[in-house]
Coordinates of C-alpha atoms in Angstrom, one line a residue:
Chain A
X1 CA -15.8 15.7 28.4
X2 CA -13.8 17.3 25.6
X3 CA -16.0 18.9 23.0
X4 CA -15.3 20.5 19.7
X5 CA -18.2 22.7 18.5
X6 CA -18.4 23.7 14.9
X7 CA -20.5 26.5 13.5
X8 CA -22.5 26.9 11.5
X9 CA -24.0 23.4 11.3
X10 CA -25.4 24.0 7.9
X11 CA -24.4 26.5 5.2
X12 CA -26.1 26.9 1.8
X13 CA -24.5 29.5 -0.5
X14 CA -24.2 30.4 -4.2
X15 CA -21.1 29.8 -6.2
X16 CA -18.6 32.6 -5.9
X17 CA -19.4 33.5 -2.3
X18 CA -16.9 33.4 0.6
X19 CA -17.5 31.6 3.8
X20 CA -15.9 30.8 7.1
X21 CA -16.4 27.7 9.3
X22 CA -15.5 27.9 13.0
X23 CA -14.2 25.2 15.3
X24 CA -14.2 26.0 19.1
X25 CA -13.3 24.3 22.3
X26 CA -12.3 24.9 25.9
X27 CA -9.5 22.3 25.5
X28 CA -6.0 22.9 24.3
X29 CA -4.9 20.8 21.4
X30 CA -1.5 19.7 20.3
X31 CA -2.6 19.8 16.7
X32 CA -5.8 20.3 14.8
X33 CA -6.9 18.6 11.6
X34 CA -9.5 19.6 9.0
X35 CA -11.3 16.9 6.9
X36 CA -13.9 16.9 4.1
X37 CA -16.3 14.0 3.9
X38 CA -18.6 13.3 1.0
X39 CA -21.7 11.0 1.1
X40 CA -20.7 7.3 1.0
X41 CA -17.0 8.1 1.7
X42 CA -14.7 8.4 4.6
X43 CA -13.2 11.8 5.6
X44 CA -10.3 13.1 3.5
X45 CA -7.6 15.0 5.3
X46 CA -7.2 18.6 4.1
X47 CA -4.6 20.0 6.5
X48 CA -3.0 19.7 9.9
X49 CA -2.0 22.8 11.9
X50 CA 0.3 22.4 14.9
X51 CA 1.5 25.8 16.0
X52 CA -0.6 28.5 17.7
X53 CA -1.4 31.3 15.2
X54 CA -0.4 29.1 12.3
X55 CA -2.1 29.9 8.9
X56 CA -2.0 27.4 6.1
X57 CA -3.4 27.9 2.6
X58 CA -4.6 25.2 0.2
X59 CA -5.7 26.9 -3.0
X60 CA -8.9 28.8 -2.1
X61 CA -9.0 27.3 1.4
X62 CA -7.3 29.1 4.3
X63 CA -6.9 27.4 7.7
X64 CA -6.0 29.2 10.9
X65 CA -5.1 27.7 14.3
X66 CA -5.9 30.0 17.3
X67 CA -3.1 31.5 19.3
X68 CA -4.1 29.5 22.4
X69 CA -4.6 26.3 20.3
X70 CA -8.2 26.0 21.4
X71 CA -9.9 27.0 18.2
X72 CA -9.6 27.1 14.4
X73 CA -11.2 28.5 11.3
X74 CA -11.6 27.5 7.7
X75 CA -12.2 30.2 5.2
X76 CA -13.2 29.4 1.6
X77 CA -12.9 32.1 -1.0
X78 CA -15.1 32.0 -4.1
X79 CA -16.8 28.8 -3.3
X80 CA -17.5 26.3 -6.0
X81 CA -20.0 23.4 -6.3
X82 CA -17.1 21.0 -5.9
X83 CA -16.6 22.4 -2.4
X84 CA -19.9 20.8 -1.3
X85 CA -19.5 18.3 1.5
X86 CA -19.3 17.8 5.3
X87 CA -16.3 19.7 6.8
X88 CA -15.0 18.2 10.1
X89 CA -12.4 19.6 12.4
X90 CA -10.5 17.2 14.8
X91 CA -8.4 18.2 17.7
X92 CA -5.6 16.0 19.1
X93 CA -5.1 15.6 22.9
X94 CA -4.4 12.1 24.1
X95 CA -7.1 11.1 21.6
X96 CA -8.5 12.6 18.4
X97 CA -11.7 14.5 19.1
X98 CA -13.9 15.3 16.1
X99 CA -16.3 18.2 15.8
X100 CA -19.9 17.8 14.9
X101 CA -19.3 19.0 11.4
X102 CA -20.5 21.7 9.0
X103 CA -22.5 20.7 6.1
X104 CA -21.8 23.0 3.1
X105 CA -23.8 23.1 -0.1
X106 CA -22.7 25.4 -2.9
X107 CA -25.2 26.0 -5.6
X108 CA -24.1 26.9 -9.2
Chain B
X1 CA -1.0 2.1 -4.6
X2 CA -4.1 0.5 -3.1
X3 CA -6.3 2.7 -0.8
X4 CA -8.1 1.7 2.4
X5 CA -10.9 -0.8 1.8
X6 CA -13.6 -2.0 4.1
X7 CA -16.1 -4.8 4.0
X8 CA -18.9 -5.3 4.0
X9 CA -20.4 -2.0 2.8
X10 CA -23.7 -2.5 4.6
X11 CA -24.8 -4.8 7.3
X12 CA -28.1 -5.4 9.2
X13 CA -28.0 -7.2 12.5
X14 CA -30.3 -7.9 15.4
X15 CA -29.9 -6.7 18.9
X16 CA -27.7 -9.1 20.9
X17 CA -25.9 -10.5 17.9
X18 CA -22.2 -10.2 17.2
X19 CA -20.6 -8.6 14.2
X20 CA -17.1 -8.5 12.6
X21 CA -16.1 -5.7 10.3
X22 CA -12.9 -5.8 8.2
X23 CA -10.4 -3.3 7.0
X24 CA -7.5 -3.5 4.6
X25 CA -5.0 -0.8 5.2
X26 CA -3.2 1.2 2.5
X27 CA 0.0 -0.4 1.2
X28 CA 3.0 0.4 3.4
X29 CA 0.9 1.5 6.4
X30 CA 1.4 -0.3 9.8
X31 CA -1.3 1.5 11.9
X32 CA -5.0 1.1 11.8
X33 CA -7.6 3.2 13.8
X34 CA -11.3 2.5 14.0
X35 CA -14.0 5.1 14.4
X36 CA -17.8 5.1 15.0
X37 CA -19.8 7.8 13.2
X38 CA -23.4 8.1 14.2
X39 CA -25.8 9.9 11.9
X40 CA -25.2 13.6 12.0
X41 CA -22.2 13.4 14.2
X42 CA -18.4 13.5 13.8
X43 CA -16.5 10.2 14.1
X44 CA -15.6 8.9 17.6
X45 CA -12.3 7.1 18.1
X46 CA -12.7 3.5 19.2
X47 CA -9.1 2.2 19.3
X48 CA -5.9 2.0 17.3
X49 CA -3.6 -1.0 16.4
X50 CA 0.1 -0.7 15.7
X51 CA 1.9 -3.8 14.5
X52 CA -0.7 -6.2 15.8
X53 CA -1.0 -4.6 19.3
X54 CA -3.6 -2.2 20.6
X55 CA -2.0 1.2 20.9
X56 CA -4.7 3.2 22.5
X57 CA -8.4 3.2 23.1
X58 CA -11.3 5.6 23.3
X59 CA -14.3 5.5 25.6
X60 CA -15.9 2.4 24.3
X61 CA -16.9 -0.7 26.4
X62 CA -14.9 -4.0 26.2
X63 CA -17.6 -5.5 23.9
X64 CA -15.8 -3.5 21.2
X65 CA -12.6 -5.4 20.4
X66 CA -10.2 -5.6 17.6
X67 CA -7.4 -7.5 15.9
X68 CA -4.6 -6.6 13.5
X69 CA -2.9 -9.2 11.4
X70 CA 0.7 -9.5 10.1
X71 CA -0.3 -7.9 6.8
X72 CA -1.7 -5.0 8.9
X73 CA -5.3 -5.6 7.9
X74 CA -7.6 -5.3 10.8
X75 CA -11.0 -6.5 12.3
X76 CA -13.4 -4.7 14.5
X77 CA -15.6 -7.1 16.6
X78 CA -18.7 -5.9 18.4
X79 CA -20.5 -8.3 20.8
X80 CA -24.0 -8.1 22.3
X81 CA -25.1 -5.5 19.7
X82 CA -27.3 -2.7 21.0
X83 CA -29.6 -0.4 19.0
X84 CA -27.2 2.6 19.6
X85 CA -24.4 0.7 17.8
X86 CA -26.1 1.6 14.6
X87 CA -23.6 3.8 12.8
X88 CA -21.0 4.1 10.1
X89 CA -17.8 2.4 11.1
X90 CA -14.7 3.8 9.6
X91 CA -11.2 2.6 9.6
X92 CA -8.1 4.7 8.9
X93 CA -4.6 3.6 8.2
X94 CA -1.4 5.5 8.6
X95 CA 2.4 5.0 8.8
X96 CA 2.8 5.4 12.5
X97 CA 5.1 4.4 15.3
X98 CA 4.7 3.2 18.8
X99 CA 5.3 5.8 21.4
X100 CA 3.8 7.5 24.4
X101 CA 1.0 8.9 22.2
X102 CA -1.5 7.5 19.9
X103 CA -0.6 8.2 16.3
X104 CA -3.2 10.4 14.4
X105 CA -1.1 11.9 11.6
X106 CA -1.7 11.5 7.9
X107 CA -4.6 9.1 8.3
X108 CA -6.3 7.7 5.2
X109 CA -9.9 6.7 5.8
X110 CA -11.8 3.9 4.1
X111 CA -15.4 4.4 2.9
X112 CA -16.9 2.8 6.0
X113 CA -19.3 0.0 6.8
X114 CA -22.9 1.1 7.6
X115 CA -24.2 -1.1 10.4
X116 CA -27.9 -1.1 11.3
X117 CA -29.0 -2.9 14.5
X118 CA -32.7 -3.7 14.7

């Protein structure tokens, strides 16, 4: 069974703090996607990383794909209340496997 | 440009019944994927349709079936409902292409249908 484990499961921080979310697996992925999902809505794609070691930046969000393409991280700098939501990673093999999610709450 | 829409928003069914969920894909998209998201979990891939044909399937039993129509909208049908089928059902559309792999790039998700089975 292919599993994608995310950590931490829950994160509650103050506005302005930095944080990192991790996504780990024993499987090798051809690509890895990060999504954010808000209550009552479907996931929204943030980024897709394809190459081992790849780093992508989206404003205050930095995404990294592990060299072996088995893991990834999402780093948020100076978190804002608008960053609150459920962050999901999803790795592609012959299917798309979603992680269990990290629920982030940023307090003003 | 119209986004992905799903209907109904919420649904309550009894164990053993059948249900049909509907999805209208984003304008210009020809591929629809369906996912099941149980409470507190990430979505699980059910199947994908490309130009009216099933293009790949996850680990779901045959009582989960689907259709895609010429306008690329789609239906998810679930027969013989079980309590564990209670979940948020998401559809996602994309502009894909048939090939050796299922297409998972640039997916746009709808808001989902919350199904409760009692």
